Amino acid sequence: MFTIGDYVLNQQTGHLGKVIGYGHQFTNNVSIVTLKVLVAETANSQKREFVVEDKISVWTRWSVA
């Protein structure tokens, strides 16, 4: 599980950001836990910061080695 403030990487989109909260989405009457992540500007984005919400399973902890 991730804690608020952790840095995470989305394995599908490549977005890197900081966990700012949790959420949930309903799919076929099943609640799926999601992460809300504040993503900094990326090379292919014109936005400076934005919030991404996606299933926890697509995120992995990111750390500087």
Steps between C-alpha positions, in 0.01 A plus 500: 500500500614854436489789744422861423822669396654192334634541149354254252535408133207393281620190314257554213529874433844580642358779718712574807352682795417525869209319666247757627209273582287196433178450313287230345337421171206272437525244221218246461380580854848426640688774685866530397739696723689772313790733570480874443841622392625854439708479184758765411542631146601239245670548165185415302261705715415869490372494858734589788333276759199276486333227703486146366275234653560137411482151651760435770621194308647710216716709735839404637708673767769725352817596677829657409769235534 
